[in-house]
Amino acid sequence: MLDWATMAVSLFNTILLLWLGLTVLLNAEQRTWGIWLAGGGLLLGGAFFISHTAILGRGLSSIGPGMDFWWRLGWGPVVALPFVWYLIILWYAGFWDDRRSSLRRRHRPWLLITSLLAVGLVGLLLFANPLPSYWQVAQLDLSATPSLGNIPLLILVYPIYIVLCIGLSLDALRYPGPSARMMGDLARRRARPWLVATAIALLLVSLLVAWAMLWIVMNARQRALNGLYNEMALTIAWFDLIIASLIGVAVLLQGQAIVSYEVFTGKTLPRRGLWRHWRSAIVLAGGYSAVVALSLALQLRPIYSLLLSTVLMALFYALFSWRSYEERERTMAQLRPFVASQRLYEHLLAPSSPPEVD
């Protein structure tokens, strides 16, 4: 059941993050650098959960080149996403709209600090080999990585970096700058509770990630390595499920702000149809991830998993088409009395009178 729940949550997050990222990019009024940053950040989150799902699908006890590939690949989004989130919130809050705003004065030094931390972590990943292989992680062998006081440098710096990025984003949301977009201030006020709740959920995630990292390091230093991985596997799996679930809550909250007020698309007025599509995407992600994760947890043959996925996708597509048709018919029924009352057909079909000649 734990394997099924973890896989289902991971697939759920993958689907919704990819959907939101593509929706922001495809529905944007003008694809400015902020729009590309917001959509790209959501797609980057989806890429992380693709890696996460692949690791879960192979099994945490699986050791090999494939597992090591997904393990290392997943760390790129892990390092980039906190800083990308901070940049998105600064852009949304109007950091670059007014050079004399209090938001810009307040966050300019912090932006420099977080930028240096992000560049340092990326350089660490590329050149200093701070990541042990998955086999070394399984054995809690952290001796080959650059360390400070017997604590790996990556594990020492990353918790500070992620808590700083998420905490600063909360401050920017609380005291935003002026908006340069028409009706942007109104959209901000309405979307702010959803985005603040998203940032709080991400802050809890960052604190849990920091705690999990330090817990693993302390166990690596204080306990014998023999058989330790099997004893810790259950605890790590619960940590993983709680963190992924909190990220799922953050995705739902952020998606609500995006589709209800279109804070990242640049549209002046939100569209009701986009909210209905978001609701359908949530239902699809929940149903699909639950069924596919169950087939993987039960270790069904691949053909049965494929058949389940095919039937489920056909069912959801048929339901979506039916709902779209029903909504179209309901809209036309609501417009019909208005059109009839204005005698639109008579005005359209009546011949135009020739101009009078003096």
Tab-separated table of C-alpha atoms in Angstrom:
chain	number	residue	atom	x	y	z
A	1	MET	CA	0.000	0.000	0.000
A	2	LEU	CA	2.869	2.379	0.746
A	3	ASP	CA	4.450	1.640	-2.648
A	4	TRP	CA	1.110	2.187	-4.353
A	5	ALA	CA	0.447	5.497	-2.563
A	6	THR	CA	3.932	6.867	-3.275
A	7	MET	CA	3.767	5.935	-6.956
A	8	ALA	CA	0.239	7.338	-7.328
A	9	VAL	CA	1.175	10.697	-5.779
A	10	SER	CA	4.289	10.923	-7.958
A	11	LEU	CA	2.322	10.242	-11.158
A	12	PHE	CA	-0.388	12.675	-10.055
A	13	ASN	CA	2.182	15.452	-9.604
A	14	THR	CA	3.816	14.619	-12.944
A	15	ILE	CA	0.572	14.936	-14.909
A	16	LEU	CA	-0.627	18.146	-13.271
A	17	LEU	CA	2.742	19.927	-13.449
A	18	LEU	CA	3.145	19.118	-17.141
A	19	TRP	CA	-0.457	20.193	-17.820
A	20	LEU	CA	-0.030	23.481	-15.972
A	21	GLY	CA	3.297	24.253	-17.637
A	22	LEU	CA	1.950	23.678	-21.130
A	23	THR	CA	-1.268	25.562	-20.319
A	24	VAL	CA	0.636	28.650	-19.168
A	25	LEU	CA	2.839	28.659	-22.275
A	26	LEU	CA	0.035	27.949	-24.763
A	27	ASN	CA	-2.529	30.373	-23.278
A	28	ALA	CA	-0.217	33.303	-22.611
A	29	GLU	CA	-1.249	36.611	-24.147
A	30	GLN	CA	2.413	37.518	-24.765
A	31	ARG	CA	5.229	35.063	-24.118
A	32	THR	CA	7.523	37.343	-22.165
A	33	TRP	CA	10.539	36.055	-20.269
A	34	GLY	CA	8.396	35.858	-17.120
A	35	ILE	CA	5.851	33.646	-18.884
A	36	TRP	CA	8.644	31.388	-20.162
A	37	LEU	CA	10.072	31.262	-16.644
A	38	ALA	CA	6.710	30.344	-15.085
A	39	GLY	CA	5.835	27.726	-17.694
A	40	GLY	CA	9.383	26.370	-17.794
A	41	GLY	CA	9.467	26.104	-13.991
A	42	LEU	CA	6.278	24.026	-13.995
A	43	LEU	CA	7.665	21.791	-16.749
A	44	LEU	CA	10.913	21.449	-14.783
A	45	GLY	CA	8.863	20.276	-11.804
A	46	GLY	CA	7.205	17.724	-14.068
A	47	ALA	CA	10.647	16.574	-15.239
A	48	PHE	CA	11.704	16.016	-11.622
A	49	PHE	CA	8.677	13.832	-10.946
A	50	ILE	CA	9.358	11.877	-14.131
A	51	SER	CA	12.743	11.025	-12.624
A	52	HIS	CA	11.134	10.369	-9.238
A	53	THR	CA	8.546	8.024	-10.753
A	54	ALA	CA	11.235	6.145	-12.693
A	55	ILE	CA	13.192	5.584	-9.460
A	56	LEU	CA	10.074	4.357	-7.660
A	57	GLY	CA	9.194	2.093	-10.588
A	58	ARG	CA	12.579	0.423	-10.459
A	59	GLY	CA	12.341	0.029	-6.676
A	60	LEU	CA	14.426	1.724	-3.997
A	61	SER	CA	16.395	-1.487	-3.459
A	62	SER	CA	17.360	-1.698	-7.153
A	63	ILE	CA	21.023	-0.964	-7.869
A	64	GLY	CA	22.433	-0.402	-11.334
A	65	PRO	CA	23.370	2.113	-14.035
A	66	GLY	CA	19.727	2.935	-14.790
A	67	MET	CA	18.988	3.846	-11.194
A	68	ASP	CA	22.162	5.912	-10.968
A	69	PHE	CA	21.180	7.763	-14.169
A	70	TRP	CA	17.743	8.783	-12.823
A	71	TRP	CA	19.225	9.605	-9.407
A	72	ARG	CA	21.721	12.075	-10.862
A	73	LEU	CA	19.290	13.465	-13.434
A	74	GLY	CA	16.720	14.305	-10.777
A	75	TRP	CA	19.135	16.522	-8.871
A	76	GLY	CA	19.210	19.165	-11.620
A	77	PRO	CA	15.558	20.210	-11.084
A	78	VAL	CA	15.973	19.793	-7.310
A	79	VAL	CA	18.688	22.464	-7.291
A	80	ALA	CA	17.067	24.790	-9.850
A	81	LEU	CA	13.424	24.759	-8.734
A	82	PRO	CA	13.662	26.741	-5.433
A	83	PHE	CA	15.486	29.598	-7.177
A	84	VAL	CA	13.102	29.464	-10.166
A	85	TRP	CA	10.141	29.698	-7.783
A	86	TYR	CA	11.681	32.733	-6.096
A	87	LEU	CA	12.255	34.419	-9.482
A	88	ILE	CA	8.681	33.685	-10.574
A	89	ILE	CA	7.249	35.249	-7.428
A	90	LEU	CA	9.503	38.305	-7.804
A	91	TRP	CA	8.346	38.722	-11.405
A	92	TYR	CA	4.706	38.254	-10.390
A	93	ALA	CA	5.077	40.732	-7.503
A	94	GLY	CA	6.466	43.435	-9.822
A	95	PHE	CA	10.141	43.407	-8.826
A	96	TRP	CA	11.246	44.477	-12.325
A	97	ASP	CA	8.298	46.830	-13.013
A	98	ASP	CA	9.381	49.728	-10.785
A	99	ARG	CA	13.034	50.337	-9.942
A	100	ARG	CA	12.108	52.593	-7.028
A	101	SER	CA	9.655	50.252	-5.314
A	102	SER	CA	10.204	49.077	-1.746
A	103	LEU	CA	10.036	45.485	-3.015
A	104	ARG	CA	13.073	46.054	-5.227
A	105	ARG	CA	15.061	47.764	-2.478
A	106	ARG	CA	14.183	45.043	-0.001
A	107	HIS	CA	14.956	42.039	-2.185
A	108	ARG	CA	17.891	43.227	-4.298
A	109	PRO	CA	20.595	41.982	-1.864
A	110	TRP	CA	18.709	38.745	-1.213
A	111	LEU	CA	18.392	38.106	-4.939
A	112	LEU	CA	22.164	38.451	-5.237
A	113	ILE	CA	22.738	36.034	-2.330
A	114	THR	CA	20.346	33.390	-3.654
A	115	SER	CA	21.805	33.769	-7.164
A	116	LEU	CA	25.302	33.101	-5.810
A	117	LEU	CA	24.032	30.074	-3.873
A	118	ALA	CA	22.259	28.709	-6.968
A	119	VAL	CA	25.333	29.211	-9.163
A	120	GLY	CA	27.525	27.651	-6.481
A	121	LEU	CA	25.297	24.571	-6.204
A	122	VAL	CA	25.168	24.153	-9.984
A	123	GLY	CA	28.953	24.471	-10.165
A	124	LEU	CA	29.239	21.970	-7.348
A	125	LEU	CA	27.078	19.491	-9.266
A	126	LEU	CA	28.992	19.972	-12.508
A	127	PHE	CA	32.602	20.074	-11.336
A	128	ALA	CA	33.024	18.915	-7.734
A	129	ASN	CA	31.161	15.577	-7.938
A	130	PRO	CA	29.234	16.187	-4.688
A	131	LEU	CA	26.708	13.456	-5.421
A	132	PRO	CA	27.559	9.927	-4.372
A	133	SER	CA	26.287	7.157	-6.610
A	134	TYR	CA	22.998	5.532	-5.737
A	135	TRP	CA	24.904	2.490	-4.491
A	136	GLN	CA	26.873	4.675	-2.098
A	137	VAL	CA	23.668	6.333	-0.893
A	138	ALA	CA	22.116	2.921	-0.295
A	139	GLN	CA	25.118	2.014	1.857
A	140	LEU	CA	25.233	5.529	3.382
A	141	ASP	CA	28.809	5.855	2.185
A	142	LEU	CA	29.252	9.643	1.945
A	143	SER	CA	33.020	9.690	2.352
A	144	ALA	CA	33.787	10.323	-1.333
A	145	THR	CA	31.883	13.635	-1.493
A	146	PRO	CA	33.313	17.077	-0.598
A	147	SER	CA	32.581	17.579	3.104
A	148	LEU	CA	32.841	20.177	5.812
A	149	GLY	CA	33.123	18.773	9.329
A	150	ASN	CA	32.230	15.285	8.060
A	151	ILE	CA	28.982	16.650	6.603
A	152	PRO	CA	28.712	16.623	2.773
A	153	LEU	CA	28.868	20.159	1.425
A	154	LEU	CA	25.767	19.695	-0.722
A	155	ILE	CA	23.695	18.548	2.254
A	156	LEU	CA	25.043	21.438	4.320
A	157	VAL	CA	24.291	24.193	1.786
A	158	TYR	CA	21.103	22.958	0.108
A	159	PRO	CA	18.734	23.159	3.141
A	160	ILE	CA	19.819	26.762	3.783
A	161	TYR	CA	19.343	27.593	0.099
A	162	ILE	CA	15.857	26.096	-0.241
A	163	VAL	CA	14.513	27.567	3.016
A	164	LEU	CA	15.898	30.979	2.028
A	165	CYS	CA	14.286	30.918	-1.446
A	166	ILE	CA	10.855	29.838	-0.193
A	167	GLY	CA	10.927	32.192	2.806
A	168	LEU	CA	11.836	35.176	0.638
A	169	SER	CA	9.032	34.333	-1.792
A	170	LEU	CA	6.585	34.555	1.121
A	171	ASP	CA	7.840	38.055	1.925
A	172	ALA	CA	7.464	39.136	-1.715
A	173	LEU	CA	3.890	37.820	-1.780
A	174	ARG	CA	3.032	39.642	1.424
A	175	TYR	CA	4.336	43.020	0.259
A	176	PRO	CA	4.227	43.092	-3.573
A	177	GLY	CA	5.084	46.064	-5.740
A	178	PRO	CA	2.746	47.917	-8.129
A	179	SER	CA	1.413	46.033	-11.144
A	180	ALA	CA	1.992	47.288	-14.688
A	181	ARG	CA	-0.816	45.104	-16.089
A	182	MET	CA	-4.419	46.241	-16.506
A	183	MET	CA	-6.458	44.991	-13.528
A	184	GLY	CA	-3.292	43.275	-12.335
A	185	ASP	CA	-3.673	44.515	-8.757
A	186	LEU	CA	-7.169	43.017	-8.537
A	187	ALA	CA	-5.958	39.671	-9.880
A	188	ARG	CA	-3.073	39.740	-7.398
A	189	ARG	CA	-5.331	40.377	-4.429
A	190	ARG	CA	-7.626	37.524	-5.391
A	191	ALA	CA	-4.844	35.077	-6.227
A	192	ARG	CA	-2.598	36.010	-3.287
A	193	PRO	CA	-4.222	33.645	-0.728
A	194	TRP	CA	-3.700	30.689	-3.082
A	195	LEU	CA	-0.081	31.600	-3.792
A	196	VAL	CA	0.658	32.278	-0.112
A	197	ALA	CA	-0.792	28.871	0.759
A	198	THR	CA	1.385	27.365	-2.006
A	199	ALA	CA	4.496	29.014	-0.562
A	200	ILE	CA	3.622	27.787	2.956
A	201	ALA	CA	3.245	24.225	1.661
A	202	LEU	CA	6.602	24.534	-0.130
A	203	LEU	CA	8.166	25.916	3.052
A	204	LEU	CA	7.002	22.808	4.922
A	205	VAL	CA	8.492	20.722	2.115
A	206	SER	CA	11.830	22.537	2.415
A	207	LEU	CA	11.916	22.020	6.191
A	208	LEU	CA	11.135	18.321	5.783
A	209	VAL	CA	13.821	17.969	3.096
A	210	ALA	CA	16.357	19.637	5.378
A	211	TRP	CA	15.355	17.387	8.279
A	212	ALA	CA	15.529	14.233	6.105
A	213	MET	CA	19.001	15.142	4.824
A	214	LEU	CA	20.362	15.796	8.300
A	215	TRP	CA	18.716	12.633	9.625
A	216	ILE	CA	20.378	10.521	6.938
A	217	VAL	CA	23.767	12.096	7.659
A	218	MET	CA	23.438	11.520	11.406
A	219	ASN	CA	22.494	7.880	10.824
A	220	ALA	CA	25.435	7.465	8.472
A	221	ARG	CA	27.796	8.723	11.167
A	222	GLN	CA	26.345	7.022	14.233
A	223	ARG	CA	25.096	3.611	13.124
A	224	ALA	CA	26.756	0.596	11.547
A	225	LEU	CA	26.409	0.336	7.808
A	226	ASN	CA	25.701	-3.389	7.746
A	227	GLY	CA	22.008	-3.875	7.036
A	228	LEU	CA	21.236	-0.244	7.701
A	229	TYR	CA	19.614	0.389	4.341
A	230	ASN	CA	16.918	-2.236	4.881
A	231	GLU	CA	16.117	-0.791	8.307
A	232	MET	CA	15.880	2.767	6.943
A	233	ALA	CA	13.965	1.953	3.753
A	234	LEU	CA	10.538	2.163	5.404
A	235	THR	CA	11.321	5.490	7.092
A	236	ILE	CA	12.689	6.963	3.853
A	237	ALA	CA	9.583	5.789	1.988
A	238	TRP	CA	7.325	7.563	4.497
A	239	PHE	CA	9.414	10.723	4.221
A	240	ASP	CA	9.085	10.486	0.446
A	241	LEU	CA	5.313	10.032	0.561
A	242	ILE	CA	4.762	12.974	2.937
A	243	ILE	CA	7.005	15.315	0.944
A	244	ALA	CA	5.468	14.315	-2.413
A	245	SER	CA	1.957	14.738	-0.951
A	246	LEU	CA	2.793	18.244	0.292
A	247	ILE	CA	4.133	19.103	-3.160
A	248	GLY	CA	0.875	17.755	-4.615
A	249	VAL	CA	-1.083	20.109	-2.338
A	250	ALA	CA	1.146	22.993	-3.477
A	251	VAL	CA	0.510	22.082	-7.121
A	252	LEU	CA	-3.264	22.083	-6.566
A	253	LEU	CA	-3.125	25.477	-4.824
A	254	GLN	CA	-0.920	27.012	-7.500
A	255	GLY	CA	-3.086	25.556	-10.253
A	256	GLN	CA	-6.141	27.135	-8.654
A	257	ALA	CA	-4.494	30.556	-8.808
A	258	ILE	CA	-3.379	30.035	-12.406
A	259	VAL	CA	-6.723	28.920	-13.827
A	260	SER	CA	-9.009	31.086	-11.656
A	261	TYR	CA	-7.210	34.415	-12.055
A	262	GLU	CA	-4.659	33.658	-14.822
A	263	VAL	CA	-1.897	35.399	-12.886
A	264	PHE	CA	0.800	33.825	-15.076
A	265	THR	CA	-0.817	34.130	-18.518
A	266	GLY	CA	-1.227	37.906	-18.742
A	267	LYS	CA	-4.966	37.735	-19.511
A	268	THR	CA	-6.970	40.615	-18.121
A	269	LEU	CA	-10.117	38.566	-17.497
A	270	PRO	CA	-10.017	34.905	-16.419
A	271	ARG	CA	-11.953	32.359	-18.459
A	272	ARG	CA	-14.432	29.986	-16.886
A	273	GLY	CA	-13.645	27.289	-19.456
A	274	LEU	CA	-10.039	27.045	-18.285
A	275	TRP	CA	-11.215	26.264	-14.762
A	276	ARG	CA	-13.405	23.439	-16.089
A	277	HIS	CA	-10.436	21.996	-17.991
A	278	TRP	CA	-8.352	22.180	-14.800
A	279	ARG	CA	-11.026	20.235	-12.918
A	280	SER	CA	-11.024	17.587	-15.641
A	281	ALA	CA	-7.221	17.407	-15.508
A	282	ILE	CA	-7.356	16.776	-11.742
A	283	VAL	CA	-9.884	13.961	-12.180
A	284	LEU	CA	-7.839	12.430	-15.000
A	285	ALA	CA	-4.584	12.666	-13.043
A	286	GLY	CA	-6.143	11.159	-9.920
A	287	GLY	CA	-7.840	8.249	-11.688
A	288	TYR	CA	-4.994	7.451	-14.052
A	289	SER	CA	-2.261	7.620	-11.397
A	290	ALA	CA	-4.245	5.448	-8.954
A	291	VAL	CA	-4.918	2.699	-11.511
A	292	VAL	CA	-1.445	2.651	-13.057
A	293	ALA	CA	0.285	2.755	-9.657
A	294	LEU	CA	-1.882	-0.137	-8.462
A	295	SER	CA	-0.962	-2.226	-11.503
A	296	LEU	CA	2.733	-1.563	-10.828
A	297	ALA	CA	2.425	-2.266	-7.091
A	298	LEU	CA	0.681	-5.585	-7.821
A	299	GLN	CA	3.395	-6.352	-10.422
A	300	LEU	CA	0.917	-7.177	-13.150
A	301	ARG	CA	2.225	-8.161	-16.549
A	302	PRO	CA	3.012	-5.153	-18.783
A	303	ILE	CA	0.208	-6.042	-21.220
A	304	TYR	CA	-2.383	-5.764	-18.445
A	305	SER	CA	-1.017	-2.403	-17.343
A	306	LEU	CA	-1.148	-1.212	-20.947
A	307	LEU	CA	-4.742	-2.419	-21.358
A	308	LEU	CA	-5.819	-0.713	-18.132
A	309	SER	CA	-4.214	2.543	-19.233
A	310	THR	CA	-5.831	2.308	-22.677
A	311	VAL	CA	-9.323	1.666	-21.302
A	312	LEU	CA	-8.930	4.442	-18.732
A	313	MET	CA	-7.745	7.007	-21.293
A	314	ALA	CA	-10.601	6.120	-23.667
A	315	LEU	CA	-13.117	6.441	-20.824
A	316	PHE	CA	-11.817	9.825	-19.688
A	317	TYR	CA	-11.664	11.170	-23.232
A	318	ALA	CA	-15.269	10.087	-23.866
A	319	LEU	CA	-16.414	11.727	-20.619
A	320	PHE	CA	-14.484	14.900	-21.449
A	321	SER	CA	-16.045	15.084	-24.935
A	322	TRP	CA	-19.497	14.528	-23.461
A	323	ARG	CA	-19.034	17.269	-20.864
A	324	SER	CA	-17.707	19.698	-23.486
A	325	TYR	CA	-20.750	19.054	-25.694
A	326	GLU	CA	-23.126	19.483	-22.743
A	327	GLU	CA	-21.493	22.774	-21.772
A	328	ARG	CA	-21.723	24.036	-25.348
A	329	GLU	CA	-25.425	23.161	-25.497
A	330	ARG	CA	-26.033	24.855	-22.138
A	331	THR	CA	-24.251	28.017	-23.325
A	332	MET	CA	-26.286	28.141	-26.530
A	333	ALA	CA	-29.499	27.655	-24.537
A	334	GLN	CA	-28.577	30.582	-22.304
A	335	LEU	CA	-27.801	32.824	-25.306
A	336	ARG	CA	-30.916	31.911	-27.305
A	337	PRO	CA	-33.425	34.090	-25.391
A	338	PHE	CA	-31.081	37.050	-25.575
A	339	VAL	CA	-30.675	36.717	-29.338
A	340	ALA	CA	-34.405	36.232	-29.869
A	341	SER	CA	-35.373	39.218	-27.737
A	342	GLN	CA	-33.217	41.575	-29.763
A	343	ARG	CA	-34.734	40.412	-33.079
A	344	LEU	CA	-31.237	39.869	-34.381
A	345	TYR	CA	-32.295	37.681	-37.299
A	346	GLU	CA	-34.662	40.358	-38.693
A	347	HIS	CA	-31.951	43.024	-38.526
A	348	LEU	CA	-29.438	40.765	-40.231
A	349	LEU	CA	-31.798	39.698	-43.039
A	350	ALA	CA	-33.452	43.050	-43.662
A	351	PRO	CA	-32.133	44.800	-46.832
A	352	SER	CA	-30.244	47.973	-46.189
A	353	SER	CA	-31.997	51.150	-47.396
A	354	PRO	CA	-30.232	53.063	-50.195
A	355	PRO	CA	-28.657	56.342	-49.208
A	356	GLU	CA	-30.759	59.440	-49.775
A	357	VAL	CA	-29.694	61.697	-52.639
A	358	ASP	CA	-29.982	65.424	-52.156
